[in-house]
Amino acid sequence: MAQAGLSVVVLEANPSLGGGARSAELTLPGFIHDYCSAIHPMGLVSPFFRSLPLASYGLEWRYSPAAVAHPLDDGTAGTLEQSLDATVHNLGEDGETWRRFMLPFTAHAGNLFDEILRPIRLLPRHPFVLARFGLEGLRSAVSVAKRFRTARARALWAGCAAHAFLPLEQRGSASFGIALALAGHATGWPCARRGSVAITDALVAHLKSLGGEVVASHPVRSMRDVPDSRAVIFDVTPRQLANIAGDELPSRYVKKLRRFRYGPGVFKVDFALDGPIPWRAPECARSATVHLGGTLEEIAEHERGIWQGRTSERPFVLVAQQSLFDDTRAPDGKHTGWAYCHVPHGSNEDMTERIERQIERFAPGFRDRILARHTMSTAEYEEHDANFVGGDIAGGANNLLQFVTRPFPSLDPYATPNPRIFIGSSSTPPGGGVHGMCGYWAAKSALRRF
């Protein structure tokens, strides 16, 4: 909107900007940890981010040789490499099966991301690649995994698909696996040098260069907290919008907002470490992201359980080890560790012990390297960012209907019946992730009304 020449002011409730893309010394001095989002495959494929001169404002991406590593109990690990050939080689007898599955997408990665990082349209620009994605993506991750014979390939696939926050038996869960695996092949899964806050800092600096204004410590609890303007774009969940602007919206629309369903939460631990994580499988040291969950069956059990209000003793844990590839994250010779698992919505369980056991399972001696730790429960996540309701960092449940038509079926998911009010959070298409596309499409919607 600022690029269109409009006067723009951003109101942020917290003293610092960025929401889930913030970083701080959470454990010990000199150890930089990401509060929430740490690895950013969608940041590179985002059409909006690619259009901005963020590198001019200090944003530098750091890559690892492999996008993802997934260790097994036998001391081996499956790896998702940017090179499709290298991934095929690593997966052994399932390598050619992986190639046949991914090649139709890798050959048209840019076109596919153009389609899925936007709301559904009746006449897509790339109908054939989108149709292929639909045929596979609408399936469950478990059904897709049946084409693989080895535990290594099945586990690598399951780890990518489990980012959906869905039971792996549920339809649509395969779409997340395809999108994230494709991002790994297309661009890798990088982290931002100096922490995820570097993305926020670059965006803010560019906005200010366009004349935009940013006001921190300015919570918006009602429309009275918003200055006069032609348009207001809310980066909040639908139920929050109902609380803030319900008096200025039709009751029928407000009821739809209040029916919006939240998804599971997360529990996270940040570690200050005396050295790198001592992985049994050496391949794990080649990736900034490591998925811990053992076999597909173990991962599926945990992800199914959280929708039934329970956690497992062996949770699926997502680990990031940014300091292996970014020397600004920790003092010389020291390292950081970032790990979280999915938990039921609003859970008050402390998962620290179980997360550490899972890391120790694949990296014996890990606990001996812990200098300090910092934990965040679902309630603490919501306190950190009010959008993370019940610890839900995904902007709402990713069940098939709600994810495809979030926040609910509508010709324009960003516009409300009030011509001044719009919603541009991750509760709108294309959903969660640090990519800026939800706000981008909301801004385009607002500009069409002017």
Short mmCIF file of C-alpha atoms in Angstrom, two decimals:
data_model
loop_
_atom_site.label_atom_id
_atom_site.label_comp_id
_atom_site.label_asym_id
_atom_site.label_seq_id
_atom_site.Cartn_x
_atom_site.Cartn_y
_atom_site.Cartn_z
CA MET A 1 0.00 0.00 0.00
CA ALA A 2 2.93 2.30 0.69
CA GLN A 3 4.33 1.38 -2.73
CA ALA A 4 1.01 2.55 -4.18
CA GLY A 5 1.66 5.98 -2.66
CA LEU A 6 -0.72 5.74 0.28
CA SER A 7 -0.01 6.93 3.79
CA VAL A 8 0.53 3.83 5.95
CA VAL A 9 0.87 3.38 9.70
CA VAL A 10 1.49 0.02 11.37
CA LEU A 11 0.16 -0.42 14.91
CA GLU A 12 1.96 -3.10 16.94
CA ALA A 13 0.73 -4.21 20.36
CA ASN A 14 4.17 -5.29 21.62
CA PRO A 15 7.20 -3.10 22.35
CA SER A 16 9.10 -4.90 19.57
CA LEU A 17 7.93 -5.75 16.09
CA GLY A 18 7.80 -9.06 14.29
CA GLY A 19 5.38 -11.30 16.19
CA GLY A 20 6.69 -14.81 15.55
CA ALA A 21 9.71 -13.45 13.65
CA ARG A 22 11.63 -12.04 16.61
CA SER A 23 14.94 -13.02 18.21
CA ALA A 24 16.54 -12.41 21.60
CA GLU A 25 19.10 -13.65 24.14
CA LEU A 26 16.68 -16.02 25.82
CA THR A 27 19.23 -18.20 27.67
CA LEU A 28 22.65 -16.62 28.18
CA PRO A 29 24.39 -13.46 26.93
CA GLY A 30 25.61 -13.86 23.38
CA PHE A 31 23.23 -16.70 22.48
CA ILE A 32 20.64 -15.47 19.95
CA HIS A 33 17.44 -17.53 19.83
CA ASP A 34 14.40 -17.22 17.57
CA TYR A 35 11.17 -16.92 19.53
CA CYS A 36 9.07 -18.82 17.03
CA SER A 37 9.83 -19.03 13.32
CA ALA A 38 13.44 -20.10 12.77
CA ILE A 39 13.79 -21.74 9.35
CA HIS A 40 12.19 -20.04 6.36
CA PRO A 41 11.63 -22.10 3.20
CA MET A 42 8.64 -19.92 2.29
CA GLY A 43 10.67 -16.73 2.69
CA LEU A 44 12.62 -17.52 -0.46
CA VAL A 45 9.74 -18.66 -2.65
CA SER A 46 7.46 -15.77 -1.63
CA PRO A 47 6.67 -13.65 -4.71
CA PHE A 48 6.23 -10.58 -2.49
CA PHE A 49 9.49 -10.96 -0.58
CA ARG A 50 11.34 -11.57 -3.84
CA SER A 51 10.04 -8.23 -5.14
CA LEU A 52 11.53 -6.26 -2.22
CA PRO A 53 15.15 -5.08 -1.82
CA LEU A 54 15.48 -6.72 1.59
CA ALA A 55 19.16 -7.52 1.08
CA SER A 56 19.78 -3.76 0.91
CA TYR A 57 18.57 -3.57 4.51
CA GLY A 58 20.87 -6.27 5.83
CA LEU A 59 18.87 -9.47 5.29
CA GLU A 60 21.27 -12.33 4.55
CA TRP A 61 20.18 -15.92 4.16
CA ARG A 62 22.29 -18.77 5.53
CA TYR A 63 21.98 -22.20 3.93
CA SER A 64 22.86 -25.68 5.03
CA PRO A 65 23.99 -28.36 2.53
CA ALA A 66 20.84 -30.37 3.21
CA ALA A 67 17.43 -28.80 3.82
CA VAL A 68 16.30 -31.49 6.28
CA ALA A 69 17.79 -34.51 7.98
CA HIS A 70 15.72 -37.27 9.60
CA PRO A 71 17.69 -39.76 11.75
CA LEU A 72 16.62 -43.30 12.58
CA ASP A 73 17.54 -45.56 15.48
CA ASP A 74 20.00 -47.57 13.36
CA GLY A 75 22.34 -44.56 13.13
CA THR A 76 21.41 -43.62 9.57
CA ALA A 77 19.47 -40.58 8.39
CA GLY A 78 17.42 -39.60 5.37
CA THR A 79 18.23 -36.19 3.94
CA LEU A 80 16.30 -33.82 1.73
CA GLU A 81 18.87 -32.17 -0.51
CA GLN A 82 18.36 -29.26 -2.86
CA SER A 83 19.65 -31.59 -5.56
CA LEU A 84 16.99 -34.08 -6.50
CA ASP A 85 19.72 -36.48 -7.65
CA ALA A 86 21.48 -36.29 -4.27
CA THR A 87 18.22 -37.00 -2.46
CA VAL A 88 17.56 -39.96 -4.74
CA HIS A 89 21.02 -41.34 -3.98
CA ASN A 90 20.52 -40.95 -0.21
CA LEU A 91 17.18 -42.77 -0.27
CA GLY A 92 18.62 -45.91 -1.86
CA GLU A 93 15.99 -48.31 -3.17
CA ASP A 94 13.28 -45.67 -2.71
CA GLY A 95 15.29 -43.02 -4.54
CA GLU A 96 13.74 -43.49 -7.95
CA THR A 97 10.28 -43.60 -6.39
CA TRP A 98 11.01 -40.23 -4.77
CA ARG A 99 12.19 -38.89 -8.12
CA ARG A 100 9.02 -39.99 -9.92
CA PHE A 101 6.91 -38.46 -7.17
CA MET A 102 8.69 -35.09 -6.98
CA LEU A 103 9.87 -34.51 -10.57
CA PRO A 104 6.50 -33.23 -11.89
CA PHE A 105 6.65 -30.57 -9.17
CA THR A 106 10.36 -29.71 -9.23
CA ALA A 107 10.15 -29.19 -12.99
CA HIS A 108 7.53 -26.47 -12.44
CA ALA A 109 8.28 -25.27 -8.90
CA GLY A 110 7.90 -21.55 -9.62
CA ASN A 111 4.54 -22.04 -11.32
CA LEU A 112 3.22 -24.19 -8.49
CA PHE A 113 4.25 -21.76 -5.76
CA ASP A 114 2.59 -18.99 -7.76
CA GLU A 115 -0.66 -20.96 -7.53
CA ILE A 116 -0.58 -22.15 -3.91
CA LEU A 117 0.64 -18.91 -2.33
CA ARG A 118 -2.60 -17.16 -3.16
CA PRO A 119 -6.37 -17.65 -2.73
CA ILE A 120 -8.08 -20.19 -4.95
CA ARG A 121 -9.03 -18.83 -8.35
CA LEU A 122 -11.47 -20.26 -10.88
CA LEU A 123 -9.04 -19.90 -13.80
CA PRO A 124 -5.52 -20.76 -12.59
CA ARG A 125 -2.57 -19.70 -14.73
CA HIS A 126 -0.95 -23.10 -14.46
CA PRO A 127 -3.85 -25.57 -14.41
CA PHE A 128 -1.91 -28.75 -15.17
CA VAL A 129 0.71 -28.49 -12.43
CA LEU A 130 -1.99 -27.33 -10.00
CA ALA A 131 -4.17 -30.30 -10.95
CA ARG A 132 -1.25 -32.69 -10.33
CA PHE A 133 -0.68 -31.04 -6.95
CA GLY A 134 -4.37 -31.40 -6.14
CA LEU A 135 -4.46 -35.08 -7.04
CA GLU A 136 -1.58 -35.86 -4.69
CA GLY A 137 -2.00 -33.10 -2.11
CA LEU A 138 -5.63 -33.87 -1.30
CA ARG A 139 -4.58 -37.33 -0.18
CA SER A 140 -3.41 -38.19 3.30
CA ALA A 141 0.31 -38.31 4.04
CA VAL A 142 -0.07 -41.94 5.11
CA SER A 143 -1.59 -42.97 1.79
CA VAL A 144 1.19 -41.24 -0.16
CA ALA A 145 3.81 -42.96 2.02
CA LYS A 146 2.59 -46.38 0.88
CA ARG A 147 4.56 -45.97 -2.32
CA PHE A 148 7.82 -46.04 -0.32
CA ARG A 149 9.31 -49.32 0.91
CA THR A 150 12.04 -48.16 3.30
CA ALA A 151 11.69 -46.66 6.76
CA ARG A 152 14.10 -43.90 5.74
CA ALA A 153 12.00 -42.55 2.86
CA ARG A 154 8.73 -42.97 4.75
CA ALA A 155 10.13 -41.10 7.76
CA LEU A 156 11.61 -38.28 5.68
CA TRP A 157 8.27 -37.81 3.96
CA ALA A 158 6.33 -37.99 7.24
CA GLY A 159 8.49 -35.32 8.86
CA CYS A 160 7.76 -32.88 6.04
CA ALA A 161 4.03 -33.65 6.10
CA ALA A 162 3.80 -33.33 9.90
CA HIS A 163 4.31 -29.56 9.57
CA ALA A 164 0.60 -29.58 8.76
CA PHE A 165 -0.34 -29.94 12.46
CA LEU A 166 -2.75 -32.64 11.25
CA PRO A 167 -3.18 -36.36 11.80
CA LEU A 168 -1.18 -37.91 8.97
CA GLU A 169 -4.19 -40.06 8.12
CA GLN A 170 -6.27 -36.95 7.34
CA ARG A 171 -6.97 -35.88 3.78
CA GLY A 172 -4.96 -32.87 2.70
CA SER A 173 -1.99 -33.56 4.96
CA ALA A 174 0.05 -34.64 1.91
CA SER A 175 -0.12 -31.11 0.48
CA PHE A 176 2.14 -29.80 3.24
CA GLY A 177 4.66 -32.53 2.64
CA ILE A 178 4.78 -31.77 -1.07
CA ALA A 179 5.07 -28.01 -0.61
CA LEU A 180 7.86 -28.23 1.96
CA ALA A 181 9.80 -30.95 0.16
CA LEU A 182 9.49 -28.94 -3.03
CA ALA A 183 10.79 -25.81 -1.30
CA GLY A 184 13.78 -27.85 -0.13
CA HIS A 185 14.54 -28.93 -3.69
CA ALA A 186 13.83 -25.51 -5.20
CA THR A 187 15.64 -23.18 -2.79
CA GLY A 188 16.67 -25.01 0.38
CA TRP A 189 15.46 -24.23 3.89
CA PRO A 190 17.54 -21.25 5.04
CA CYS A 191 17.71 -19.26 8.25
CA ALA A 192 18.32 -15.52 8.51
CA ARG A 193 21.74 -14.32 9.61
CA ARG A 194 21.51 -12.64 13.04
CA GLY A 195 18.15 -14.26 13.73
CA SER A 196 14.65 -14.18 12.30
CA VAL A 197 14.34 -10.60 13.55
CA ALA A 198 16.58 -9.64 10.60
CA ILE A 199 13.61 -10.32 8.29
CA THR A 200 11.40 -8.05 10.35
CA ASP A 201 14.08 -5.34 10.56
CA ALA A 202 14.51 -5.35 6.78
CA LEU A 203 10.77 -5.13 6.15
CA VAL A 204 10.37 -2.27 8.61
CA ALA A 205 13.34 -0.38 7.14
CA HIS A 206 11.92 -0.68 3.63
CA LEU A 207 8.46 0.41 4.77
CA LYS A 208 9.97 3.49 6.41
CA SER A 209 11.90 4.28 3.23
CA LEU A 210 8.53 4.43 1.47
CA GLY A 211 7.20 6.90 4.03
CA GLY A 212 5.44 4.37 6.24
CA GLU A 213 5.22 4.83 9.99
CA VAL A 214 5.48 2.17 12.69
CA VAL A 215 4.06 2.59 16.20
CA ALA A 216 4.96 -0.03 18.81
CA SER A 217 3.29 -0.61 22.20
CA HIS A 218 -0.07 0.32 20.68
CA PRO A 219 -2.56 -2.51 21.29
CA VAL A 220 -5.84 -2.33 19.36
CA ARG A 221 -8.74 -3.55 21.50
CA SER A 222 -11.52 -1.75 19.64
CA MET A 223 -11.96 0.43 16.59
CA ARG A 224 -11.53 3.42 18.88
CA ASP A 225 -7.83 2.52 19.07
CA VAL A 226 -7.45 2.95 15.30
CA PRO A 227 -6.89 6.42 13.79
CA ASP A 228 -9.11 7.69 10.99
CA SER A 229 -8.21 5.96 7.75
CA ARG A 230 -9.65 4.74 4.46
CA ALA A 231 -8.76 1.12 5.23
CA VAL A 232 -7.65 -0.99 8.18
CA ILE A 233 -5.97 -4.36 7.60
CA PHE A 234 -6.04 -6.54 10.71
CA ASP A 235 -3.28 -9.09 11.30
CA VAL A 236 -5.38 -10.99 13.85
CA THR A 237 -7.36 -14.22 13.95
CA PRO A 238 -11.07 -14.13 13.00
CA ARG A 239 -12.35 -14.42 16.56
CA GLN A 240 -10.13 -11.52 17.60
CA LEU A 241 -11.49 -9.43 14.73
CA ALA A 242 -14.99 -10.17 16.00
CA ASN A 243 -14.00 -8.88 19.44
CA ILE A 244 -12.36 -5.74 18.08
CA ALA A 245 -14.68 -4.72 15.26
CA GLY A 246 -17.86 -6.70 15.91
CA ASP A 247 -19.94 -3.57 16.41
CA GLU A 248 -19.10 -2.40 12.89
CA LEU A 249 -19.79 -5.69 11.13
CA PRO A 250 -23.09 -7.48 10.39
CA SER A 251 -24.07 -10.01 13.05
CA ARG A 252 -24.21 -12.85 10.50
CA TYR A 253 -20.60 -12.15 9.49
CA VAL A 254 -19.49 -11.92 13.12
CA LYS A 255 -21.03 -15.33 13.81
CA LYS A 256 -18.92 -16.80 11.02
CA LEU A 257 -15.81 -15.21 12.51
CA ARG A 258 -16.58 -16.70 15.90
CA ARG A 259 -16.97 -20.20 14.44
CA PHE A 260 -13.36 -20.18 13.25
CA ARG A 261 -11.51 -23.19 14.63
CA TYR A 262 -8.04 -23.06 16.18
CA GLY A 263 -5.49 -25.85 15.86
CA PRO A 264 -2.98 -27.55 18.18
CA GLY A 265 -0.37 -25.63 20.11
CA VAL A 266 3.37 -25.95 20.54
CA PHE A 267 5.86 -26.34 23.36
CA LYS A 268 9.39 -25.08 22.66
CA VAL A 269 12.79 -25.28 24.32
CA ASP A 270 15.81 -23.14 23.42
CA PHE A 271 19.24 -24.39 24.42
CA ALA A 272 22.58 -22.70 24.97
CA LEU A 273 25.10 -25.43 24.20
CA ASP A 274 28.77 -25.98 24.96
CA GLY A 275 29.26 -27.49 21.49
CA PRO A 276 27.30 -28.76 18.50
CA ILE A 277 24.62 -31.40 18.98
CA PRO A 278 26.51 -34.76 18.86
CA TRP A 279 24.37 -36.56 16.31
CA ARG A 280 24.95 -40.28 15.89
CA ALA A 281 24.16 -39.96 12.16
CA PRO A 282 26.76 -37.57 10.66
CA GLU A 283 24.28 -36.48 7.98
CA CYS A 284 22.40 -34.51 10.65
CA ALA A 285 25.29 -32.05 10.94
CA ARG A 286 24.70 -31.08 7.30
CA SER A 287 21.26 -29.60 7.92
CA ALA A 288 19.95 -26.61 9.85
CA THR A 289 16.71 -28.56 10.37
CA VAL A 290 16.47 -32.02 11.89
CA HIS A 291 13.18 -33.90 12.30
CA LEU A 292 13.10 -36.26 15.27
CA GLY A 293 10.36 -38.81 15.50
CA GLY A 294 11.74 -42.11 14.36
CA THR A 295 9.44 -43.91 11.97
CA LEU A 296 6.36 -42.70 10.15
CA GLU A 297 4.25 -44.78 12.52
CA GLU A 298 5.69 -43.02 15.59
CA ILE A 299 5.15 -39.58 14.08
CA ALA A 300 1.61 -40.45 13.06
CA GLU A 301 0.82 -41.68 16.57
CA HIS A 302 1.93 -38.40 18.14
CA GLU A 303 0.19 -36.15 15.61
CA ARG A 304 -3.02 -38.18 15.92
CA GLY A 305 -2.87 -38.01 19.71
CA ILE A 306 -2.69 -34.25 19.98
CA TRP A 307 -6.06 -34.01 18.22
CA GLN A 308 -7.41 -36.38 20.86
CA GLY A 309 -6.08 -34.22 23.70
CA ARG A 310 -3.01 -36.30 24.55
CA THR A 311 0.71 -36.34 23.89
CA SER A 312 3.06 -39.29 23.43
CA GLU A 313 6.21 -40.17 25.32
CA ARG A 314 8.11 -39.89 22.04
CA PRO A 315 6.83 -36.69 20.41
CA PHE A 316 7.69 -35.53 16.93
CA VAL A 317 10.32 -32.85 17.59
CA LEU A 318 11.49 -30.23 15.12
CA VAL A 319 15.07 -29.14 15.81
CA ALA A 320 16.92 -26.17 14.33
CA GLN A 321 20.67 -25.73 14.74
CA GLN A 322 21.20 -22.34 13.13
CA SER A 323 24.55 -21.68 14.81
CA LEU A 324 26.19 -24.40 12.68
CA PHE A 325 25.66 -22.16 9.66
CA ASP A 326 25.42 -18.67 11.22
CA ASP A 327 28.31 -17.64 13.45
CA THR A 328 26.41 -14.65 14.83
CA ARG A 329 24.12 -16.87 16.90
CA ALA A 330 26.51 -17.91 19.71
CA PRO A 331 29.93 -17.09 21.22
CA ASP A 332 32.96 -18.74 19.63
CA GLY A 333 32.92 -22.49 20.15
CA LYS A 334 29.36 -22.45 21.52
CA HIS A 335 26.08 -23.26 19.82
CA THR A 336 22.33 -22.82 20.04
CA GLY A 337 19.56 -25.39 19.78
CA TRP A 338 15.90 -24.70 19.01
CA ALA A 339 13.34 -27.46 19.45
CA TYR A 340 9.57 -27.71 19.65
CA CYS A 341 6.82 -30.27 19.46
CA HIS A 342 3.10 -30.12 18.80
CA VAL A 343 0.76 -30.36 21.80
CA PRO A 344 -3.02 -30.18 22.22
CA HIS A 345 -4.56 -26.73 21.95
CA GLY A 346 -4.01 -24.83 25.20
CA SER A 347 -2.06 -27.72 26.79
CA ASN A 348 -0.26 -26.95 30.05
CA GLU A 349 2.04 -29.98 29.84
CA ASP A 350 5.76 -29.39 30.28
CA MET A 351 7.39 -31.28 27.40
CA THR A 352 10.99 -30.35 28.25
CA GLU A 353 12.01 -33.79 29.49
CA ARG A 354 10.43 -35.60 26.55
CA ILE A 355 11.97 -33.24 24.00
CA GLU A 356 15.40 -33.70 25.54
CA ARG A 357 14.98 -37.48 25.59
CA GLN A 358 14.15 -37.47 21.90
CA ILE A 359 17.27 -35.43 21.08
CA GLU A 360 19.41 -37.66 23.33
CA ARG A 361 17.96 -40.70 21.58
CA PHE A 362 19.57 -39.64 18.30
CA ALA A 363 22.45 -37.61 19.77
CA PRO A 364 23.91 -39.42 22.82
CA GLY A 365 25.70 -36.96 25.08
CA PHE A 366 23.44 -34.04 24.11
CA ARG A 367 22.43 -33.30 27.71
CA ASP A 368 26.09 -32.96 28.74
CA ARG A 369 26.38 -29.97 26.40
CA ILE A 370 23.43 -27.98 27.79
CA LEU A 371 24.57 -24.76 29.47
CA ALA A 372 21.10 -23.25 29.87
CA ARG A 373 17.57 -23.68 28.55
CA HIS A 374 14.51 -21.50 28.05
CA THR A 375 11.01 -22.95 27.63
CA MET A 376 7.76 -21.60 26.20
CA SER A 377 4.40 -23.26 26.81
CA THR A 378 1.20 -22.63 24.87
CA ALA A 379 0.17 -19.94 27.37
CA GLU A 380 3.58 -18.26 27.17
CA TYR A 381 3.39 -18.26 23.39
CA GLU A 382 0.02 -16.53 23.52
CA GLU A 383 1.43 -14.01 25.99
CA HIS A 384 4.33 -13.39 23.59
CA ASP A 385 1.98 -12.90 20.64
CA ALA A 386 -1.79 -12.65 21.13
CA ASN A 387 -2.34 -14.23 17.69
CA PHE A 388 -0.99 -17.55 18.99
CA VAL A 389 -4.28 -18.44 20.65
CA GLY A 390 -3.84 -21.56 22.77
CA GLY A 391 -0.32 -21.89 21.37
CA ASP A 392 -1.61 -22.21 17.79
CA ILE A 393 1.18 -20.71 15.66
CA ALA A 394 -0.47 -21.68 12.35
CA GLY A 395 -3.32 -19.16 12.37
CA GLY A 396 -6.01 -21.80 12.79
CA ALA A 397 -6.69 -25.49 12.29
CA ASN A 398 -5.45 -26.82 8.96
CA ASN A 399 -8.31 -29.26 8.40
CA LEU A 400 -9.04 -29.48 4.69
CA LEU A 401 -12.12 -27.26 4.37
CA GLN A 402 -10.88 -24.50 6.67
CA PHE A 403 -7.38 -24.47 5.17
CA VAL A 404 -8.60 -24.26 1.58
CA THR A 405 -11.29 -21.66 2.30
CA ARG A 406 -9.93 -19.90 5.38
CA PRO A 407 -11.27 -18.13 7.31
CA PHE A 408 -14.50 -19.46 5.73
CA PRO A 409 -15.85 -19.83 2.17
CA SER A 410 -15.89 -16.41 0.50
CA LEU A 411 -15.23 -14.85 -2.90
CA ASP A 412 -12.79 -12.45 -1.22
CA PRO A 413 -11.44 -13.91 2.04
CA TYR A 414 -9.72 -10.64 2.98
CA ALA A 415 -12.63 -8.22 2.61
CA THR A 416 -15.41 -7.82 5.16
CA PRO A 417 -18.88 -6.34 4.64
CA ASN A 418 -17.49 -3.10 6.07
CA PRO A 419 -15.63 -1.40 3.16
CA ARG A 420 -13.01 -0.09 5.57
CA ILE A 421 -12.11 -3.35 7.35
CA PHE A 422 -9.92 -6.16 6.00
CA ILE A 423 -8.19 -9.18 7.49
CA GLY A 424 -4.71 -10.16 6.34
CA SER A 425 -3.39 -12.61 8.91
CA SER A 426 -2.30 -16.24 8.53
CA SER A 427 -5.97 -17.09 9.09
CA THR A 428 -6.41 -16.12 5.42
CA PRO A 429 -4.87 -17.70 2.29
CA PRO A 430 -2.24 -18.97 1.82
CA GLY A 431 -1.96 -19.63 5.58
CA GLY A 432 0.91 -19.76 8.02
CA GLY A 433 4.56 -19.12 7.25
CA VAL A 434 6.92 -16.17 7.02
CA HIS A 435 6.15 -15.16 3.44
CA GLY A 436 4.08 -11.96 3.64
CA MET A 437 1.52 -13.21 1.15
CA CYS A 438 -1.55 -13.00 3.41
CA GLY A 439 -0.98 -9.29 4.00
CA TYR A 440 -0.04 -8.79 0.36
CA TRP A 441 -3.34 -10.17 -0.92
CA ALA A 442 -5.28 -8.27 1.75
CA ALA A 443 -3.62 -5.04 0.59
CA LYS A 444 -4.51 -5.84 -3.03
CA SER A 445 -8.09 -6.39 -1.92
CA ALA A 446 -8.15 -3.04 -0.13
CA LEU A 447 -6.67 -1.21 -3.10
CA ARG A 448 -9.44 -2.55 -5.34
CA ARG A 449 -12.00 -0.77 -3.17
CA PHE A 450 -10.36 2.63 -3.51
#
